[in-house]
Coordinates of C-alpha atoms and ligand atoms in Angstrom, one line a residue:
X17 CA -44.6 -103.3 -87.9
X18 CA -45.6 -101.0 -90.8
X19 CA -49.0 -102.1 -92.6
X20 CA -47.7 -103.4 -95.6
X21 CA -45.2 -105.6 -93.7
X22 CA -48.7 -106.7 -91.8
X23 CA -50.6 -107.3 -95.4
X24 CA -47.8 -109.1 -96.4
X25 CA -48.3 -111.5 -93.4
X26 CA -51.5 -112.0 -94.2
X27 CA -51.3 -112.9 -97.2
X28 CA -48.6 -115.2 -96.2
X29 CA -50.2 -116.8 -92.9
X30 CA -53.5 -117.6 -95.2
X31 CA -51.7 -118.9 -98.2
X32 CA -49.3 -121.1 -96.1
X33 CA -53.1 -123.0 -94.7
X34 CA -53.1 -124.9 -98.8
X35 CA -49.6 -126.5 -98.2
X36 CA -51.2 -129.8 -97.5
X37 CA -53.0 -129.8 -100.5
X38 CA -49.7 -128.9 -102.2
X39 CA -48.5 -132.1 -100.8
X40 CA -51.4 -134.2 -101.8
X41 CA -50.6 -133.0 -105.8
X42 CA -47.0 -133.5 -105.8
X43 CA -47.4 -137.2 -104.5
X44 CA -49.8 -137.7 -107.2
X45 CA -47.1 -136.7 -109.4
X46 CA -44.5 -138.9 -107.9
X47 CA -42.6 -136.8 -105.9
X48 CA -42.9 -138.1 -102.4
X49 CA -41.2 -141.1 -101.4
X50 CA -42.9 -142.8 -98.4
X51 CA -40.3 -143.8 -96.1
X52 CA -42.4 -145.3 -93.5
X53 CA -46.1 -145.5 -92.0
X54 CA -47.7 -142.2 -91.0
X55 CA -49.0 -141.8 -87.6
X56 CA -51.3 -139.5 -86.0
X57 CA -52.5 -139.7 -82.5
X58 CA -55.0 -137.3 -81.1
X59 CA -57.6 -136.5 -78.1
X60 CA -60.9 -138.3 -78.7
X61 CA -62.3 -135.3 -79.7
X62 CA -59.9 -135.3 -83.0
X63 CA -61.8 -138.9 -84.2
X64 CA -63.9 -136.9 -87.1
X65 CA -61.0 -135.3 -88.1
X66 CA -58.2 -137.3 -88.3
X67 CA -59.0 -138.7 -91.7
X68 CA -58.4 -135.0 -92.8
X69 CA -55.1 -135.3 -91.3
X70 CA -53.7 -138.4 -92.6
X71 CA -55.1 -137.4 -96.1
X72 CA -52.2 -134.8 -95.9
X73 CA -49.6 -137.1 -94.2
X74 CA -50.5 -139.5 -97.3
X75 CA -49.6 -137.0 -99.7
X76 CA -46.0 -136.1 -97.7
X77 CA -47.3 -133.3 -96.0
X78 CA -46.1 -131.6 -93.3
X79 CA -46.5 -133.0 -90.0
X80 CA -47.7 -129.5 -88.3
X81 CA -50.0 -128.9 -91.2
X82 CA -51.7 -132.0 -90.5
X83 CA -52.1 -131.8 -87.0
X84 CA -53.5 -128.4 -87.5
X85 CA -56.3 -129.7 -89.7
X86 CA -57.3 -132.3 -86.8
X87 CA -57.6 -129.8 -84.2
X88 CA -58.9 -127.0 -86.5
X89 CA -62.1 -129.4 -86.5
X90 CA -63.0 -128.7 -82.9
X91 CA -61.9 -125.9 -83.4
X92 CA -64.7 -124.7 -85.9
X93 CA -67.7 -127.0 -84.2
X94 CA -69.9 -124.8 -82.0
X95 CA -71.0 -128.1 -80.9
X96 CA -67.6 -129.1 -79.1
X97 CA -67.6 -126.7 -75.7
X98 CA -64.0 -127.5 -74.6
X99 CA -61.8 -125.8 -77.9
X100 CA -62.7 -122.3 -79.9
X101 CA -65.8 -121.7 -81.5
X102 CA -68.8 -122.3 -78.6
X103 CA -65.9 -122.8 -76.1
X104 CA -67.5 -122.4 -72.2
X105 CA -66.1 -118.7 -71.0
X106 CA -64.5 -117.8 -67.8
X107 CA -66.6 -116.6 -64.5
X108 CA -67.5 -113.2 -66.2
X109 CA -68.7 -114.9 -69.3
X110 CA -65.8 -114.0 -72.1
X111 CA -64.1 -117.1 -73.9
X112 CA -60.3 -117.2 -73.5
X113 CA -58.4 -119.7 -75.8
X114 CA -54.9 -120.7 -75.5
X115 CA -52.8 -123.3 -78.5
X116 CA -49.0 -123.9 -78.7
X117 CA -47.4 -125.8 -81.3
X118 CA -44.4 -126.9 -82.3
X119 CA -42.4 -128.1 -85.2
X120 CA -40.1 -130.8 -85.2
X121 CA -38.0 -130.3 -88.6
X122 CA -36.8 -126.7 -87.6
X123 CA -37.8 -126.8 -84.2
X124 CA -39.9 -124.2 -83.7
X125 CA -42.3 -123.1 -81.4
X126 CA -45.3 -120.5 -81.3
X127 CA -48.0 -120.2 -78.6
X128 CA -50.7 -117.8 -77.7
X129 CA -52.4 -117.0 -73.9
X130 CA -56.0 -115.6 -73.2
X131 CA -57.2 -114.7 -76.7
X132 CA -60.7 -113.7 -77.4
X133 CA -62.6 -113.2 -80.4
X134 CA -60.2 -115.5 -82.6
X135 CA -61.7 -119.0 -83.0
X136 CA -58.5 -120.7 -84.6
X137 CA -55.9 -120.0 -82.0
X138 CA -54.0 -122.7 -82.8
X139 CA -53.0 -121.2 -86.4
X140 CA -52.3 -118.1 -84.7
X141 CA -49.8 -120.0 -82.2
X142 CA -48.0 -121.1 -85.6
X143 CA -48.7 -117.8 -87.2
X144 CA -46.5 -116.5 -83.3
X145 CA -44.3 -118.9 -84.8
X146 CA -43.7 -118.0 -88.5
X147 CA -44.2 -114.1 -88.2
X148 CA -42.4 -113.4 -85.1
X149 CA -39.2 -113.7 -83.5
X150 CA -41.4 -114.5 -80.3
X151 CA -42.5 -117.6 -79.2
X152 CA -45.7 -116.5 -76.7
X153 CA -48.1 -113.9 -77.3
X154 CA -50.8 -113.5 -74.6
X155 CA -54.1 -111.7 -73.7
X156 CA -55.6 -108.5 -75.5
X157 CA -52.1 -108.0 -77.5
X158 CA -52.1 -111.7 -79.3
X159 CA -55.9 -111.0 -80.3
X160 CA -54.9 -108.0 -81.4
X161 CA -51.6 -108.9 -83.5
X162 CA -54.5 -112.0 -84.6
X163 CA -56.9 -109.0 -86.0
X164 CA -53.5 -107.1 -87.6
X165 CA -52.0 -110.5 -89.5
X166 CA -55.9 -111.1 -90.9
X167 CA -57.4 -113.4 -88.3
X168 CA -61.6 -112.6 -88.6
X169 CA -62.7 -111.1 -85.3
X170 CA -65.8 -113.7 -83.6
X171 CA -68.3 -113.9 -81.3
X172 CA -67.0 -117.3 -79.7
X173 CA -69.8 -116.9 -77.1
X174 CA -72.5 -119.2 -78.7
X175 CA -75.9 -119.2 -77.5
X176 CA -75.9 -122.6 -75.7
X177 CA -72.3 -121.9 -74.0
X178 CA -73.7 -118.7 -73.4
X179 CA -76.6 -120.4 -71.7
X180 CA -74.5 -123.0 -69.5
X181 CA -72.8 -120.2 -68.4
X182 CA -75.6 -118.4 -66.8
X183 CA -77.0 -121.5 -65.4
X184 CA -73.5 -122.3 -64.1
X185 CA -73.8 -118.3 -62.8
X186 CA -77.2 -119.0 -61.3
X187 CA -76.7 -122.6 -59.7
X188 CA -72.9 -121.5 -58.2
X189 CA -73.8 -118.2 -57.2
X190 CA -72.0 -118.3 -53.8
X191 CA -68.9 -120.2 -55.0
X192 CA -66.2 -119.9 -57.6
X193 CA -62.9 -120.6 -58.3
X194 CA -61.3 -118.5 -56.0
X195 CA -59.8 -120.1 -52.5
X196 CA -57.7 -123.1 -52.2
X197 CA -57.3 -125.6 -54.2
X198 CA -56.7 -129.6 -53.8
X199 CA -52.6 -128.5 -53.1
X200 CA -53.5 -126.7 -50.1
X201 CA -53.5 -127.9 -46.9
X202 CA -56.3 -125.6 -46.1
X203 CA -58.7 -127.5 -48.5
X204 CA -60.5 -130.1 -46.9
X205 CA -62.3 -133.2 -49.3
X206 CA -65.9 -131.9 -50.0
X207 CA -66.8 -135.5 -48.8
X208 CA -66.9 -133.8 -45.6
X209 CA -68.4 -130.5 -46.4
X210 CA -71.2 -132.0 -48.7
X211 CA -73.4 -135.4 -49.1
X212 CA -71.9 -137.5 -51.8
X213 CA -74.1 -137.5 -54.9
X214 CA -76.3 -140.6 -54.2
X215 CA -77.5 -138.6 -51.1
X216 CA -81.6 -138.3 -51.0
X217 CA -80.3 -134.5 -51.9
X218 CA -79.3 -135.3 -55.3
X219 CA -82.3 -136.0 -57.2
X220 CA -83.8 -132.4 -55.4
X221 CA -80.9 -130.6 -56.9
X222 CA -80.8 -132.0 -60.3
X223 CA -84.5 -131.2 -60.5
X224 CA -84.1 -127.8 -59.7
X225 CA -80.9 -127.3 -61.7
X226 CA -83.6 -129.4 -64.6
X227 CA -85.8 -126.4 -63.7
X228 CA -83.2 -123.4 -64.0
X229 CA -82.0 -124.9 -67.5
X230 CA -85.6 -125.2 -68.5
X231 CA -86.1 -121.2 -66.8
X232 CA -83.1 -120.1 -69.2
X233 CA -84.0 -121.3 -72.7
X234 CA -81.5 -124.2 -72.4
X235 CA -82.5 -126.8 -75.4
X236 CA -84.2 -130.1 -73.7
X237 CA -81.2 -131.7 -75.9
X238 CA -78.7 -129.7 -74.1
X239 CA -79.7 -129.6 -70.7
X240 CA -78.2 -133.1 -69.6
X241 CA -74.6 -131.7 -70.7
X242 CA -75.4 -128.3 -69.5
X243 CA -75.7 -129.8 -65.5
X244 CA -73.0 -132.0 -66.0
X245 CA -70.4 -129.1 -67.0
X246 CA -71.9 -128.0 -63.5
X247 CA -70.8 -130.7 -61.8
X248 CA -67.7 -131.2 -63.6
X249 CA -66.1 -128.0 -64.8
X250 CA -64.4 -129.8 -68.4
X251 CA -60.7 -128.8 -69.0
X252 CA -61.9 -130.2 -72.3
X253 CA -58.6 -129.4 -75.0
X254 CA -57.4 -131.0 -77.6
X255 CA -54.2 -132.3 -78.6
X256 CA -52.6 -133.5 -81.6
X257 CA -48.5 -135.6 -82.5
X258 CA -48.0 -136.3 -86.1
X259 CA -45.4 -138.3 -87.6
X260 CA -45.0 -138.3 -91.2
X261 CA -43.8 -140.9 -93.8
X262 CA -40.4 -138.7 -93.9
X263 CA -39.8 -139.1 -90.2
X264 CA -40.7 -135.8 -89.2
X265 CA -42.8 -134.9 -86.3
X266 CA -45.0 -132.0 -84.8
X267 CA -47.3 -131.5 -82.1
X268 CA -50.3 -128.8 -81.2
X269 CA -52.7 -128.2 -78.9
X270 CA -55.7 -125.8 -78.3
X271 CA -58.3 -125.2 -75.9
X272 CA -60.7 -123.1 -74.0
X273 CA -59.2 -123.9 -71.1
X274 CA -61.2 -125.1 -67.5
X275 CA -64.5 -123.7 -67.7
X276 CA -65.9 -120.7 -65.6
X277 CA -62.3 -120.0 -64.8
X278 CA -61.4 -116.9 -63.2
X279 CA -60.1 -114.4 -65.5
X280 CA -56.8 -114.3 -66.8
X281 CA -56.4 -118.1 -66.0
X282 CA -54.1 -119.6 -68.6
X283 CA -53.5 -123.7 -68.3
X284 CA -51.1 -125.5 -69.6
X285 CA -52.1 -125.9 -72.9
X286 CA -49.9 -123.6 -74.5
X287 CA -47.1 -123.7 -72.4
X288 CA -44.7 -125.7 -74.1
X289 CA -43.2 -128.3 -72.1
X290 CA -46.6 -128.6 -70.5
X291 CA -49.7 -128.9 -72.8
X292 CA -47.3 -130.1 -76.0
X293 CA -43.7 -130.4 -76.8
X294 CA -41.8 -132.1 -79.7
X295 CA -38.4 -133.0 -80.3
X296 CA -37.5 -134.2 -83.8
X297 CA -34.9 -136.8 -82.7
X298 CA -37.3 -138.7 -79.7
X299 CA -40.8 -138.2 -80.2
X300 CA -44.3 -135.8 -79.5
X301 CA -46.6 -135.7 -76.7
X302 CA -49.2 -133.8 -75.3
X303 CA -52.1 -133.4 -72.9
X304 CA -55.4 -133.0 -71.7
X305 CA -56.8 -132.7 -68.5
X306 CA -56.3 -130.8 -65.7
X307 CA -53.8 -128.0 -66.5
X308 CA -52.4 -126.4 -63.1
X309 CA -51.0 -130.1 -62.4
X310 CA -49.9 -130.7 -65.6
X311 CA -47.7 -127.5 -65.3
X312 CA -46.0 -128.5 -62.1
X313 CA -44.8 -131.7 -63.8
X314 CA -43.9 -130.2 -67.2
X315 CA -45.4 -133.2 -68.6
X316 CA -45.4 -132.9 -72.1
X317 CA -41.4 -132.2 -71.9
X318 CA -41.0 -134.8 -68.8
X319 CA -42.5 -137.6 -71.4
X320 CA -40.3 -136.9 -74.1
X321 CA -37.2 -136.8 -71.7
X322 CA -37.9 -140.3 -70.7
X323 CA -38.4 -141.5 -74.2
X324 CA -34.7 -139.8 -74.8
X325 CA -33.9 -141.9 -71.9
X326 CA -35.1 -145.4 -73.2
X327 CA -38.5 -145.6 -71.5
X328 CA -41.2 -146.5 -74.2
X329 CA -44.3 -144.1 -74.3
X330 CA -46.4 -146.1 -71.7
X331 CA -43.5 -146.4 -69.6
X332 CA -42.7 -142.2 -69.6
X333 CA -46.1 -141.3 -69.9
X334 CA -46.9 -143.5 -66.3
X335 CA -44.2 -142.2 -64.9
X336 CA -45.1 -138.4 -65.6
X337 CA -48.5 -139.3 -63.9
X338 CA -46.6 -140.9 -61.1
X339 CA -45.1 -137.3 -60.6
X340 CA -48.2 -135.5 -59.9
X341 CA -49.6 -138.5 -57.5
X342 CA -46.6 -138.0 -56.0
X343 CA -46.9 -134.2 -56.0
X344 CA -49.4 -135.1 -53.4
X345 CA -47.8 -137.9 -51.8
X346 CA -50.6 -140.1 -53.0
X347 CA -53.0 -138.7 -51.1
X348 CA -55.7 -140.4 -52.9
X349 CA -58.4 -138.3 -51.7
X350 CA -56.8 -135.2 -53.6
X351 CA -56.0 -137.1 -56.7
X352 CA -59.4 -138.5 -57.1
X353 CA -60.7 -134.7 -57.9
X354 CA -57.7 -134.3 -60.6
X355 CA -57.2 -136.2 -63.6
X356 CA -54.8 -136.2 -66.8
X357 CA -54.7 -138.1 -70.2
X358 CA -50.9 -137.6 -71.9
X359 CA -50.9 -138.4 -75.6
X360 CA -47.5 -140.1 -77.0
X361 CA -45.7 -140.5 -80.2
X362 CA -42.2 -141.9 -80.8
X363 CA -40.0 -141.5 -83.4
X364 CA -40.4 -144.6 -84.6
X365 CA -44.2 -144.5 -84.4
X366 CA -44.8 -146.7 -81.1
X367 CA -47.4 -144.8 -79.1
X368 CA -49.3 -144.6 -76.0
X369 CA -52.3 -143.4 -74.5
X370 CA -52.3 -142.9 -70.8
X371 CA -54.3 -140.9 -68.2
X372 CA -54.5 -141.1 -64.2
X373 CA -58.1 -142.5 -63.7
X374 CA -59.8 -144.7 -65.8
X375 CA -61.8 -141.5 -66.8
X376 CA -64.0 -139.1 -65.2
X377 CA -67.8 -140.4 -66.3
X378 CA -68.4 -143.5 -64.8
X379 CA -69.1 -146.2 -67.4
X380 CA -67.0 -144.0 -70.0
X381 CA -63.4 -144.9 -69.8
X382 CA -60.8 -142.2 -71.3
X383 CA -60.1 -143.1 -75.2
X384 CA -57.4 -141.7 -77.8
X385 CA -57.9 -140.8 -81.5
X386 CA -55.8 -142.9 -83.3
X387 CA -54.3 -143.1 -87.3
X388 CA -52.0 -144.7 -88.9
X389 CA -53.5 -146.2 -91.8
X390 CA -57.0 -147.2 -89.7
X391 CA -59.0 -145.0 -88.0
X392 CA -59.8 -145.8 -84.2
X393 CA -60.3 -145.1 -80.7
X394 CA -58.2 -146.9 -78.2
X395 CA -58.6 -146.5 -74.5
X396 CA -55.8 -145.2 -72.5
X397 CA -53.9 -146.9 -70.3
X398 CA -54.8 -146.1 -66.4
X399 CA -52.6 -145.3 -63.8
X400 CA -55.5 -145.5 -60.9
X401 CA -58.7 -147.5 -61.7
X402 CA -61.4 -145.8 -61.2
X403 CA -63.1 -142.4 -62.2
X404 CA -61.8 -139.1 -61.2
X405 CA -64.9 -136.8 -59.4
X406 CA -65.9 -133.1 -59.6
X407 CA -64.1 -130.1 -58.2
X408 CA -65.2 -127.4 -56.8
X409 CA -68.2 -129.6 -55.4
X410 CA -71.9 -128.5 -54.6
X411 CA -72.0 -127.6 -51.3
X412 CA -74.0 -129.1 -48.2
X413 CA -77.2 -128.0 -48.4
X414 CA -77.7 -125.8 -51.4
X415 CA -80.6 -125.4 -52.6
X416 CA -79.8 -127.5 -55.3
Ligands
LIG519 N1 -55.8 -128.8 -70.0 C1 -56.5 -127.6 -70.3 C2 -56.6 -126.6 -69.2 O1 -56.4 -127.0 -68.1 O2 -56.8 -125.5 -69.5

């Protein structure tokens, strides 16, 4: 790629980010004929943005363009820990972001692996997408054809992710995401290895970890969220399907994957199939959750398949969890440490919103982002009832 074929990219992949307000203006001048309601449905995490989104769908924009600008919002917050900007890193500390997307109307597909340093992955999935005959660019290479196209290099390390991180370094010292996992019949339920969280242990460790947070500089504001992501490593992620007033559709999703993952991890997120997939004739869907299950299952492509095949979106989407219960032939001790929201949009705008547990904070049920002319959060739809629990647990008798 000469440089002048990489400005030329640039200039391209930045001015293409103002075709929604293009849309907005030509509606205003009549152009657009709505053909039908607008619908966007989103991870929870999406609520704040979603108005953005559906201002472009109102004006007959494009349905990736709008999704974009819903995720984008996460995206940019330093606030949100699960997506780009303030994203919790991997064991050694570096944040790694992976997005896919895809686009009904010419169905295409772009997604990116294991990037660093770029906060708006998902744009450089759809950059993959527009600039390349590729589909997936991964690791040091896609941050580095990020930089080329005009992408600004970041610090995505923020000082309070920065912060959790060493107190997840200092608390989990002697454990880590290496060994096996819930799908090996080596692993045994930590139920039996460590005393369930109401133990008379419980309070000691909190305090201490209280202490450590305290020790490291760890805002008194922060420190509740910073033990939990102790507890329970987020997968975090957030997805986006779009339907627009034309009929067409588009999905994307972006995250910074499970935190304190070992290096080089990448989850499902931006495989497509997995994390996201679209097809322009049945519908969009995508997930959150955990990733290495979601994989197995291919369950962004699995939920569309059953729409094809007449299911409606709660029907696929339980059916797609059924698969990974089933994956560990119910063994309801395994599944409670695992847990999965799907995100689903039909052609015709019926959705769904379903996950396996009722959601993983007790007293918080999982909830969807949805728009399509009112702005809410639903809940989702459980397979098991109940809330999923931590994995990898703290061990019996840490000093924590
Ligand atoms: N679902 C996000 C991840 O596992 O990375």
């Amino acid at each position: 790629m000469s440089v002048s074929r990489r400005q030329f990219i640039t200039t391209a992949a930045l001015s293409s980010l103002a075709l929604g307000l293009e849309a907005q203006e030509s509606k205003s001048s009549g152009q657009v004929k709505m053909a039908r309601k607008p619908v966007l449905i989103s991870a929870a995490n999406g609520y704040n943005y979603i108005d953005r989104g559906y201002g472009i769908l109102s004006g007959g924009g494009d349905p990736l363009e709008a999704g974009l600008s819903v995720v984008r919002g996460p995206e940019d917050d330093a606030n949100d820990h699960s997506v780009g900007l303030g994203g919790l890193p991997n064991e050694e500390g570096v944040v790694e972001l992976d997005s896919c997307c895809m686009h009904g109307p010419s169905q295409r597909a772009g997604a990116v692996g294991g990037v660093h340093d770029i906060k708006n992955v998902s744009l450089l999935a759809r950059a993959v997408m527009e600039h390349t005959g590729h589909v997936m660019l991964v690791g040091d290479n896609a941050t580095k054809f990020g930089l080329e196209i005009g992408f600004a290099r970041e610090n995505l390390l923020t000082d309070a992710s920065r912060k959790m991180w060493l107190l997840w370094k200092e608390a989990n010292s002697d454990r880590d995401w290496w060994g096996p996992g819930p799908d090996d019949p080596r692993w045994h339920a930590p139920q039996e290895e460590a005393p369930a969280p109401q133990s008379e242990l419980w309070p000691r460790r909190l305090q201490k970890l209280e202490q450590l947070a305290s020790r490291l500089g760890i805002a008194p504001e922060l420190r509740q969220e910073a033990i939990r992501n102790i507890f329970y490593p987020p997968t975090g992620t957030i997805h986006c399907s779009v339907l627009n007033a034309k009929g067409e559709m588009a999905g994307t999703t972006t995250t910074s994957g499970l935190a304190w993952k070992v290096p080089g991890r990448v989850g499902d997120s931006p495989i497509i199939g997995a994390g996201c997939y679209t097809d322009q004739e049945v519908g969009s869907a995508g997930a959150t959750g955990s990733g290495e299950e979601n994989i197995k299952v291919c369950g962004a492509k699995t939920i569309v398949e059953n729409m094809r095949h007449g299911m409606n979106p709660r029907e696929a989407g339980m059916d797609t969890l059924r698969r990974i219960a089933h994956n560990y032939r119910n063994d309801m001790t395994r599944l409670r440490y695992i847990d999965m929201t799907y995100y689903i949009l039909r052609k015709d705008g019926a959705y769904a919103g379903v996950s396996l547990w009722t959601g993983y904070n007790p007293g918080k049920p999982h909830q969807f982002a949805i728009h399509d002319g009112s702005r809410r959060l639903e809940p989702t739809v459980a397979l098991f009832d109940g809330y999923s629990r931590e994995w990898p647990p703290m061990p019996k008798g840490t000093a924590y």
